[in-house]
Tab-separated table of C-alpha atoms in Angstrom:
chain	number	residue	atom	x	y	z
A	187	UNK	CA	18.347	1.433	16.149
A	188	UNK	CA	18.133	-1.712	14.380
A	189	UNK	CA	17.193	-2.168	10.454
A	190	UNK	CA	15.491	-5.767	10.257
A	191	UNK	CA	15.779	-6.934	6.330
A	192	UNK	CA	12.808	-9.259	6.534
A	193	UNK	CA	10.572	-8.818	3.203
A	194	UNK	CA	8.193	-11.342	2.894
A	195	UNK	CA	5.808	-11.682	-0.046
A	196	UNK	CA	2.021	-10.889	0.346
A	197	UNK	CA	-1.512	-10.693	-1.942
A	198	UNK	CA	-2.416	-7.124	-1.828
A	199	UNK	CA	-6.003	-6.519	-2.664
A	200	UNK	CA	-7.229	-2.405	-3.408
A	201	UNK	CA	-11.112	-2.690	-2.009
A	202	UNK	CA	-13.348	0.146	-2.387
A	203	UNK	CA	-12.764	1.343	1.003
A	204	UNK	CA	-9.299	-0.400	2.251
A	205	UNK	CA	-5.792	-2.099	1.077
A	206	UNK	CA	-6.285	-6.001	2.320
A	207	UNK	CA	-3.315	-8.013	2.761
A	208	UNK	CA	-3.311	-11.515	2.676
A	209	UNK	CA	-0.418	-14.298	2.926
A	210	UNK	CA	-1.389	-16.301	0.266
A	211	UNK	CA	-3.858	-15.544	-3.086
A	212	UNK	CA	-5.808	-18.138	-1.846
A	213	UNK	CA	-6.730	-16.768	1.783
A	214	UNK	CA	-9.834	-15.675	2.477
A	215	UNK	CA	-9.494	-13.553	5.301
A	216	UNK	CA	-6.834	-10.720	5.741
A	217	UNK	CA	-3.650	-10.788	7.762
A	218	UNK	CA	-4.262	-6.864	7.747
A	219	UNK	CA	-4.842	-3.732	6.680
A	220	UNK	CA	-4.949	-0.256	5.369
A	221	UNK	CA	-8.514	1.963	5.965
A	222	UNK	CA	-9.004	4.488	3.289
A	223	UNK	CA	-12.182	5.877	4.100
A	224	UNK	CA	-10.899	10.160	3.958
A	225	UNK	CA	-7.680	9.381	2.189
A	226	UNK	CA	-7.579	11.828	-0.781
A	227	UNK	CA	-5.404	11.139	-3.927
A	228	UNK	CA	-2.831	13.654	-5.101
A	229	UNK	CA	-1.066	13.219	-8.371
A	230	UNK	CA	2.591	14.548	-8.961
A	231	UNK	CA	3.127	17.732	-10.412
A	232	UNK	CA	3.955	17.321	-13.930
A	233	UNK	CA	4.771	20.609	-14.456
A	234	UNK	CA	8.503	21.506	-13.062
A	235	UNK	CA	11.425	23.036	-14.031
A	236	UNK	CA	14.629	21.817	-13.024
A	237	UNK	CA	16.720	23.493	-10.681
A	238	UNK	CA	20.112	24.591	-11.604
Protein backbone atom coordinates (compact mmCIF):
# COMPACT_ATOMS: atom_id res chain seq x y z
CA UNK A 1 0.00 0.00 0.00
CA UNK A 2 0.60 3.56 -0.06
CA UNK A 3 1.86 5.81 3.08
CA UNK A 4 0.34 9.43 2.37
CA UNK A 5 2.61 12.05 4.58
CA UNK A 6 -0.13 14.64 4.80
CA UNK A 7 -0.24 16.12 8.55
CA UNK A 8 -2.22 18.98 8.76
CA UNK A 9 -2.70 21.02 11.93
CA UNK A 10 -6.08 20.95 13.86
CA UNK A 11 -7.85 22.49 17.36
CA UNK A 12 -8.50 19.48 19.39
CA UNK A 13 -11.06 20.05 22.04
CA UNK A 14 -11.51 16.99 25.10
CA UNK A 15 -15.55 17.47 25.83
CA UNK A 16 -17.11 15.60 28.53
CA UNK A 17 -18.35 13.00 26.30
CA UNK A 18 -16.16 13.28 22.88
CA UNK A 19 -12.65 14.54 21.24
CA UNK A 20 -13.92 17.56 18.74
CA UNK A 21 -11.73 18.53 16.03
CA UNK A 22 -11.86 21.65 14.45
CA UNK A 23 -9.67 23.40 11.55
CA UNK A 24 -9.19 26.49 13.05
CA UNK A 25 -9.47 27.74 17.08
CA UNK A 26 -11.90 29.93 15.91
CA UNK A 27 -14.54 27.39 14.32
CA UNK A 28 -17.48 26.79 15.83
CA UNK A 29 -18.58 23.65 14.58
CA UNK A 30 -16.42 20.41 14.28
CA UNK A 31 -14.80 18.95 11.20
CA UNK A 32 -15.12 15.62 13.35
CA UNK A 33 -14.89 13.42 15.88
CA UNK A 34 -14.11 10.93 18.52
CA UNK A 35 -17.34 9.47 20.86
CA UNK A 36 -16.22 8.47 24.25
CA UNK A 37 -19.27 7.57 25.85
CA UNK A 38 -17.90 3.58 27.33
CA UNK A 39 -14.27 4.33 26.70
CA UNK A 40 -12.49 3.40 29.99
CA UNK A 41 -9.02 4.87 30.92
CA UNK A 42 -6.10 2.60 31.71
CA UNK A 43 -2.89 3.98 33.06
CA UNK A 44 0.58 2.29 32.33
CA UNK A 45 1.96 -0.03 34.63
CA UNK A 46 4.50 1.64 36.62
CA UNK A 47 5.64 -1.22 38.15
CA UNK A 48 8.10 -3.38 35.72
CA UNK A 49 11.17 -4.94 35.73
CA UNK A 50 13.29 -4.97 32.85
CA UNK A 51 13.90 -7.87 30.89
CA UNK A 52 17.32 -9.17 30.42
Amino acid sequence: GTVLNSWKVVWVVLADDAIEFYKKKTDNSPKGMIPLKGATLTSPCQDFTKRT
